[in-house]
């Protein structure tokens, strides 16, 4: 039996922690005010971020509403389930890292509960 995957989610502005493992930025845009050195990334997995259209619709909707969050997750999961080769390659990288040890998905959004990294973790653990 394989060990369960350890996938944490953390805001990129928080300091690097000893339990972070390999750190992956999963946002489409580079976060303001964060240097590459400070980010301490294993990789920037842009293909695993939601499309610009989906991200903009989510932010223009009431992001705090359950309906907007559910619609975002539904659309995002459909994008992840698609046949995009860049997404598949990024997932391969992330899966290999997660099998070797803990990984941390990094995001820049202000909401700790409703952001693409939280949704991505949910999707990863459910498949």
PDB file of C-alpha atoms in Angstrom:
ATOM      1  CA  UNK A   1       0.000   0.000   0.000  1.00  0.00           C
ATOM      2  CA  UNK A   2       1.353   3.426  -0.921  1.00  0.00           C
ATOM      3  CA  UNK A   3       1.584   6.223   1.595  1.00  0.00           C
ATOM      4  CA  UNK A   4      -0.988   8.990   1.273  1.00  0.00           C
ATOM      5  CA  UNK A   5       0.164  12.088  -0.562  1.00  0.00           C
ATOM      6  CA  UNK A   6       1.132  15.056   1.563  1.00  0.00           C
ATOM      7  CA  UNK A   7       0.000  18.165  -0.289  1.00  0.00           C
ATOM      8  CA  UNK A   8      -0.075  21.413   1.652  1.00  0.00           C
ATOM      9  CA  UNK A   9      -1.382  24.790   0.523  1.00  0.00           C
ATOM     10  CA  UNK A  10       0.308  28.015   1.541  1.00  0.00           C
ATOM     11  CA  UNK A  11       0.264  31.669   0.603  1.00  0.00           C
ATOM     12  CA  UNK A  12       3.531  32.532  -1.129  1.00  0.00           C
ATOM     13  CA  UNK A  13       4.024  35.547   1.145  1.00  0.00           C
ATOM     14  CA  UNK A  14       4.430  33.266   4.177  1.00  0.00           C
ATOM     15  CA  UNK A  15       7.997  32.280   5.082  1.00  0.00           C
ATOM     16  CA  UNK A  16       9.438  28.996   3.870  1.00  0.00           C
ATOM     17  CA  UNK A  17       8.868  26.315   6.494  1.00  0.00           C
ATOM     18  CA  UNK A  18      10.820  23.149   7.275  1.00  0.00           C
ATOM     19  CA  UNK A  19       7.830  20.949   6.431  1.00  0.00           C
ATOM     20  CA  UNK A  20       7.081  22.560   3.061  1.00  0.00           C
ATOM     21  CA  UNK A  21       8.923  19.965   1.027  1.00  0.00           C
ATOM     22  CA  UNK A  22       9.097  20.940  -2.624  1.00  0.00           C
ATOM     23  CA  UNK A  23       7.278  24.202  -3.301  1.00  0.00           C
ATOM     24  CA  UNK A  24       5.279  24.802  -6.488  1.00  0.00           C
ATOM     25  CA  UNK A  25       3.704  28.090  -7.535  1.00  0.00           C
ATOM     26  CA  UNK A  26       0.358  27.324  -9.198  1.00  0.00           C
ATOM     27  CA  UNK A  27      -0.670  30.866 -10.176  1.00  0.00           C
ATOM     28  CA  UNK A  28      -0.638  32.176 -13.750  1.00  0.00           C
ATOM     29  CA  UNK A  29       0.876  35.517 -12.709  1.00  0.00           C
ATOM     30  CA  UNK A  30       4.049  36.022 -10.686  1.00  0.00           C
ATOM     31  CA  UNK A  31       3.163  37.456  -7.241  1.00  0.00           C
ATOM     32  CA  UNK A  32       4.134  41.067  -6.648  1.00  0.00           C
ATOM     33  CA  UNK A  33       7.030  41.757  -4.324  1.00  0.00           C
ATOM     34  CA  UNK A  34       8.320  38.175  -4.195  1.00  0.00           C
ATOM     35  CA  UNK A  35      11.806  37.427  -5.482  1.00  0.00           C
ATOM     36  CA  UNK A  36      12.629  34.069  -7.025  1.00  0.00           C
ATOM     37  CA  UNK A  37      15.096  33.458  -4.209  1.00  0.00           C
ATOM     38  CA  UNK A  38      12.529  34.212  -1.497  1.00  0.00           C
ATOM     39  CA  UNK A  39       9.940  31.984  -3.197  1.00  0.00           C
ATOM     40  CA  UNK A  40      12.281  28.960  -3.018  1.00  0.00           C
ATOM     41  CA  UNK A  41      10.372  27.144  -5.755  1.00  0.00           C
ATOM     42  CA  UNK A  42      10.955  23.720  -7.177  1.00  0.00           C
ATOM     43  CA  UNK A  43       8.950  24.922 -10.195  1.00  0.00           C
ATOM     44  CA  UNK A  44       6.376  27.404 -11.390  1.00  0.00           C
ATOM     45  CA  UNK A  45       3.566  25.236 -12.759  1.00  0.00           C
ATOM     46  CA  UNK A  46       1.640  27.837 -14.775  1.00  0.00           C
ATOM     47  CA  UNK A  47      -0.313  25.202 -16.745  1.00  0.00           C
ATOM     48  CA  UNK A  48      -1.997  24.095 -13.501  1.00  0.00           C
ATOM     49  CA  UNK A  49      -3.446  27.540 -12.906  1.00  0.00           C
ATOM     50  CA  UNK A  50      -6.984  28.331 -14.034  1.00  0.00           C
ATOM     51  CA  UNK A  51      -7.435  29.997 -17.400  1.00  0.00           C
ATOM     52  CA  UNK A  52      -7.479  33.791 -17.473  1.00  0.00           C
ATOM     53  CA  UNK A  53     -11.170  33.718 -18.411  1.00  0.00           C
ATOM     54  CA  UNK A  54     -12.115  31.473 -15.478  1.00  0.00           C
ATOM     55  CA  UNK A  55      -9.970  33.431 -13.028  1.00  0.00           C
ATOM     56  CA  UNK A  56     -11.438  36.765 -14.132  1.00  0.00           C
ATOM     57  CA  UNK A  57     -15.023  35.470 -13.965  1.00  0.00           C
ATOM     58  CA  UNK A  58     -14.392  34.208 -10.424  1.00  0.00           C
ATOM     59  CA  UNK A  59     -12.889  37.506  -9.263  1.00  0.00           C
ATOM     60  CA  UNK A  60     -15.614  39.592 -10.898  1.00  0.00           C
ATOM     61  CA  UNK A  61     -18.310  37.428  -9.321  1.00  0.00           C
ATOM     62  CA  UNK A  62     -18.775  37.628  -5.608  1.00  0.00           C
ATOM     63  CA  UNK A  63     -15.816  35.432  -4.768  1.00  0.00           C
ATOM     64  CA  UNK A  64     -17.145  34.972  -1.237  1.00  0.00           C
ATOM     65  CA  UNK A  65     -20.401  33.449  -2.447  1.00  0.00           C
ATOM     66  CA  UNK A  66     -20.861  29.697  -2.418  1.00  0.00           C
ATOM     67  CA  UNK A  67     -22.291  29.825  -5.941  1.00  0.00           C
ATOM     68  CA  UNK A  68     -19.235  31.619  -7.354  1.00  0.00           C
ATOM     69  CA  UNK A  69     -16.855  29.224  -5.562  1.00  0.00           C
ATOM     70  CA  UNK A  70     -18.751  26.148  -6.796  1.00  0.00           C
ATOM     71  CA  UNK A  71     -18.855  27.496 -10.369  1.00  0.00           C
ATOM     72  CA  UNK A  72     -15.134  28.263 -10.236  1.00  0.00           C
ATOM     73  CA  UNK A  73     -14.262  24.793  -8.948  1.00  0.00           C
ATOM     74  CA  UNK A  74     -16.489  23.096 -11.529  1.00  0.00           C
ATOM     75  CA  UNK A  75     -14.870  25.056 -14.378  1.00  0.00           C
ATOM     76  CA  UNK A  76     -11.355  24.607 -13.013  1.00  0.00           C
ATOM     77  CA  UNK A  77     -11.771  20.856 -12.569  1.00  0.00           C
ATOM     78  CA  UNK A  78     -13.044  20.614 -16.159  1.00  0.00           C
ATOM     79  CA  UNK A  79      -9.900  22.417 -17.332  1.00  0.00           C
ATOM     80  CA  UNK A  80      -7.695  20.058 -15.327  1.00  0.00           C
ATOM     81  CA  UNK A  81      -9.553  17.034 -16.700  1.00  0.00           C
ATOM     82  CA  UNK A  82      -9.056  18.259 -20.280  1.00  0.00           C
ATOM     83  CA  UNK A  83      -6.571  16.974 -22.822  1.00  0.00           C
ATOM     84  CA  UNK A  84      -3.999  19.778 -22.592  1.00  0.00           C
ATOM     85  CA  UNK A  85      -0.445  18.450 -22.946  1.00  0.00           C
ATOM     86  CA  UNK A  86       1.069  21.250 -20.850  1.00  0.00           C
ATOM     87  CA  UNK A  87      -1.315  20.389 -17.990  1.00  0.00           C
ATOM     88  CA  UNK A  88      -0.393  16.710 -18.283  1.00  0.00           C
ATOM     89  CA  UNK A  89       3.332  17.531 -18.162  1.00  0.00           C
ATOM     90  CA  UNK A  90       2.884  19.787 -15.121  1.00  0.00           C
ATOM     91  CA  UNK A  91       0.826  17.087 -13.378  1.00  0.00           C
ATOM     92  CA  UNK A  92       3.564  14.555 -14.093  1.00  0.00           C
ATOM     93  CA  UNK A  93       6.099  16.851 -12.410  1.00  0.00           C
ATOM     94  CA  UNK A  94       3.845  17.440  -9.420  1.00  0.00           C
ATOM     95  CA  UNK A  95       2.877  13.768  -9.060  1.00  0.00           C
ATOM     96  CA  UNK A  96       6.524  12.661  -9.106  1.00  0.00           C
ATOM     97  CA  UNK A  97       7.394  15.187  -6.405  1.00  0.00           C
ATOM     98  CA  UNK A  98       4.384  14.240  -4.253  1.00  0.00           C
ATOM     99  CA  UNK A  99       5.293  10.557  -4.410  1.00  0.00           C
ATOM    100  CA  UNK A 100       8.809  11.376  -3.182  1.00  0.00           C
ATOM    101  CA  UNK A 101       7.728  13.519  -0.227  1.00  0.00           C
ATOM    102  CA  UNK A 102       5.639  16.467   0.897  1.00  0.00           C
ATOM    103  CA  UNK A 103       4.825  19.244  -1.537  1.00  0.00           C
ATOM    104  CA  UNK A 104       3.349  22.685  -1.015  1.00  0.00           C
ATOM    105  CA  UNK A 105       1.120  24.433  -3.529  1.00  0.00           C
ATOM    106  CA  UNK A 106       1.697  28.173  -3.404  1.00  0.00           C
ATOM    107  CA  UNK A 107      -0.779  30.909  -4.299  1.00  0.00           C
ATOM    108  CA  UNK A 108      -0.927  34.699  -3.979  1.00  0.00           C
ATOM    109  CA  UNK A 109      -4.671  35.273  -3.480  1.00  0.00           C
ATOM    110  CA  UNK A 110      -5.839  36.933  -0.273  1.00  0.00           C
ATOM    111  CA  UNK A 111      -8.439  34.296   0.565  1.00  0.00           C
ATOM    112  CA  UNK A 112      -6.999  31.291   2.374  1.00  0.00           C
ATOM    113  CA  UNK A 113     -10.157  29.213   1.894  1.00  0.00           C
ATOM    114  CA  UNK A 114     -11.131  30.021  -1.695  1.00  0.00           C
ATOM    115  CA  UNK A 115      -8.285  30.072  -4.177  1.00  0.00           C
ATOM    116  CA  UNK A 116      -7.011  27.936  -7.023  1.00  0.00           C
ATOM    117  CA  UNK A 117      -4.407  26.117  -4.893  1.00  0.00           C
ATOM    118  CA  UNK A 118      -7.100  24.920  -2.468  1.00  0.00           C
ATOM    119  CA  UNK A 119      -9.223  23.763  -5.409  1.00  0.00           C
ATOM    120  CA  UNK A 120      -6.231  22.081  -7.078  1.00  0.00           C
ATOM    121  CA  UNK A 121      -5.388  20.198  -3.871  1.00  0.00           C
ATOM    122  CA  UNK A 122      -9.005  19.030  -3.649  1.00  0.00           C
ATOM    123  CA  UNK A 123      -8.875  17.821  -7.259  1.00  0.00           C
ATOM    124  CA  UNK A 124      -5.512  16.086  -6.800  1.00  0.00           C
ATOM    125  CA  UNK A 125      -6.621  14.179  -3.698  1.00  0.00           C
ATOM    126  CA  UNK A 126      -9.941  13.136  -5.270  1.00  0.00           C
ATOM    127  CA  UNK A 127      -8.547  11.538  -8.418  1.00  0.00           C
TER     128      UNK A 127
END
